[in-house]
mmCIF file of C-alpha atoms in Angstrom:
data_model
loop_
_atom_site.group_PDB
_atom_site.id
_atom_site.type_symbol
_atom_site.label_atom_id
_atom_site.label_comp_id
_atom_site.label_asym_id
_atom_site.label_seq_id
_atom_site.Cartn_x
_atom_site.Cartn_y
_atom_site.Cartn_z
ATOM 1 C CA UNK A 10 0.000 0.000 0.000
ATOM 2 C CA UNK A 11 2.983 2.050 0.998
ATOM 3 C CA UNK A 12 4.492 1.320 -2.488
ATOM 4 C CA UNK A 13 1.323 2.267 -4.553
ATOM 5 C CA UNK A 14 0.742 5.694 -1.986
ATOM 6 C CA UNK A 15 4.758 6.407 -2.894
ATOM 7 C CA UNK A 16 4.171 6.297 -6.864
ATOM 8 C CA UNK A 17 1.385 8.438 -6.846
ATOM 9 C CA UNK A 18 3.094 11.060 -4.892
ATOM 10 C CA UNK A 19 5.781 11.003 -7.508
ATOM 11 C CA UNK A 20 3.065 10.891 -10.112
ATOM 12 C CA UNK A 21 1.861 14.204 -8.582
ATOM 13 C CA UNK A 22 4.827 15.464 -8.386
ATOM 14 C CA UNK A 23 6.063 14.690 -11.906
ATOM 15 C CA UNK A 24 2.359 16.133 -13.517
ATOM 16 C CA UNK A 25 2.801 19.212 -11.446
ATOM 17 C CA UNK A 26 6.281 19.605 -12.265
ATOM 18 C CA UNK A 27 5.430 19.346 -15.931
ATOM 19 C CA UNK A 28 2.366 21.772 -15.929
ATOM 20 C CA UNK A 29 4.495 24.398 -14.409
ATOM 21 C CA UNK A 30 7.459 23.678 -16.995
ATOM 22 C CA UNK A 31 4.407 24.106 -19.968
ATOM 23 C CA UNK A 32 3.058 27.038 -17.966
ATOM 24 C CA UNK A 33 6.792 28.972 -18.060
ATOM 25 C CA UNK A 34 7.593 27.980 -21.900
ATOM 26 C CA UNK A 35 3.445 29.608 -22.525
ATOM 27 C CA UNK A 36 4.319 32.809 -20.582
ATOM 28 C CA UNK A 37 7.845 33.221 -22.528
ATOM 29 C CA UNK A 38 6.624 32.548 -25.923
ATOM 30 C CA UNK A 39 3.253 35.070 -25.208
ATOM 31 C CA UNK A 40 5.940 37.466 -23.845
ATOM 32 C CA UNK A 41 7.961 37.004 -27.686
ATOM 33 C CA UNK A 42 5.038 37.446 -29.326
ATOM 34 C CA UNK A 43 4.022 40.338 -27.387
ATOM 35 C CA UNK A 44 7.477 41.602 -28.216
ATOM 36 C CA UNK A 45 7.433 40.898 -32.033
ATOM 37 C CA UNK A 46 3.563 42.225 -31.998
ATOM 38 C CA UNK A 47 4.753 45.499 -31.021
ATOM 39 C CA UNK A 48 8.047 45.770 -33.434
ATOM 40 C CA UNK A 49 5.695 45.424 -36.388
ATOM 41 C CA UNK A 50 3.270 47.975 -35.252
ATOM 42 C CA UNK A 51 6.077 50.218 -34.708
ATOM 43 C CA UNK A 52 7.497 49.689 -38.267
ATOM 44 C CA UNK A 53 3.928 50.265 -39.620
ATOM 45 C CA UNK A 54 3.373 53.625 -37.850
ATOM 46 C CA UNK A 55 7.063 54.409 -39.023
ATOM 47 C CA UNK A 56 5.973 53.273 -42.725
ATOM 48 C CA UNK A 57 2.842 54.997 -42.641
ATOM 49 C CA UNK A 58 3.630 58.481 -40.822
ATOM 50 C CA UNK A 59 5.168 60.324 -44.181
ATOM 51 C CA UNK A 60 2.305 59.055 -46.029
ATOM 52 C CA UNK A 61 0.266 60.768 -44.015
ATOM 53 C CA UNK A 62 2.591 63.786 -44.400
ATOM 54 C CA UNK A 63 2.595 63.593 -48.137
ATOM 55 C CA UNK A 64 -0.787 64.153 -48.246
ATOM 56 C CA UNK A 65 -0.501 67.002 -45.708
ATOM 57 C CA UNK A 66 -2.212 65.289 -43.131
ATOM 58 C CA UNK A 67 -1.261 64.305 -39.570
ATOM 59 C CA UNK A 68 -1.154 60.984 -38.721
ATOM 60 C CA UNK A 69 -3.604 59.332 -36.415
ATOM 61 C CA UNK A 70 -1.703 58.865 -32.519
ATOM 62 C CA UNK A 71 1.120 55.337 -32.262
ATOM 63 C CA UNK A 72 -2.106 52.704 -31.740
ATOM 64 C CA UNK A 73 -1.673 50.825 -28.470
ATOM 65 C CA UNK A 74 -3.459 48.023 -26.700
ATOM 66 C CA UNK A 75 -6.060 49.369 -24.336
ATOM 67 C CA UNK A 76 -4.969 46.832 -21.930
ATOM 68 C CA UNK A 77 -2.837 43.515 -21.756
ATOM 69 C CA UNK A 78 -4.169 40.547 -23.308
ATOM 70 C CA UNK A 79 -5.615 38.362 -21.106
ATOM 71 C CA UNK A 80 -5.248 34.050 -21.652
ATOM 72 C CA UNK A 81 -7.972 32.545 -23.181
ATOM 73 C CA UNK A 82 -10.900 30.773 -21.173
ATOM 74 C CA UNK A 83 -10.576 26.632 -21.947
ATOM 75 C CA UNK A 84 -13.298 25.733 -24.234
ATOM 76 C CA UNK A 85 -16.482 24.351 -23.256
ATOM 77 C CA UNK A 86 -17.789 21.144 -23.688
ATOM 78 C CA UNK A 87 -20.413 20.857 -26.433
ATOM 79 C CA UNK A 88 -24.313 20.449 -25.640
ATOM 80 C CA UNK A 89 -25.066 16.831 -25.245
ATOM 81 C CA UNK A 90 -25.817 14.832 -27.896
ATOM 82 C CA UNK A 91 -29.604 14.853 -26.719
ATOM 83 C CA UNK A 92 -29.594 18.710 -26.982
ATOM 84 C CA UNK A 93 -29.156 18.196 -30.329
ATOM 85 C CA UNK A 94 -30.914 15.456 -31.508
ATOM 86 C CA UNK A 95 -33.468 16.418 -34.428
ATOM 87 C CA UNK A 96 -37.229 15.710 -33.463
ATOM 88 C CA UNK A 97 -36.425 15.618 -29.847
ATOM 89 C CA UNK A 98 -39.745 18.392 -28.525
ATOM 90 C CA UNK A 99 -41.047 18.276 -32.617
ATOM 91 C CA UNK A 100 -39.505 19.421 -35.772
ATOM 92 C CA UNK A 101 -40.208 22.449 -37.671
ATOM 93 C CA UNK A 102 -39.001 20.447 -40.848
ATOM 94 C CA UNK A 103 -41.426 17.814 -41.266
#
């Protein structure tokens, strides 16, 4: 019993340790993107600014998120099949 309590510990410990390692490697790459979003946006507004000059206008402010992207809910599961099921409370289609 001792034996079967000790490898689900480690089991734990392993899943845990491996959600945090996924968690880290998510947060970097979202921070690179992040990075990489902002670099092109900057070259755009750099592109576009004597454009707007040309045409003897002034350009519109540097755009900028109004806040920090937030992570994504999970999904939800879909209906249940029943939910779905045609004829189930009548059909309108015949």
């Amino acid at each position: 019993m001792n034996e079967m309590q000790a490898q689900l510990d480690e089991e734990k410990r392993l899943r845990h340790e491996l959600e945090r390692s996924f968690e880290e490697r998510m947060a970097a790459e979202r921070s690179q993107w992040l990075q990489t979003l902002a670099a092109e946006r900057s070259q755009w507004y750099a592109m576009m600014t004597p454009l707007y000059a040309a045409m003897g206008q002034t350009p519109p402010p540097m755009p900028t998120p109004s806040r920090p992207l937030a992570p994504q809910a999970p999904n939800t599961p879909y209906p249940s099949e029943g939910s779905n099921t045609p004829g189930a409370g009548g059909s309108h289609f015949g």
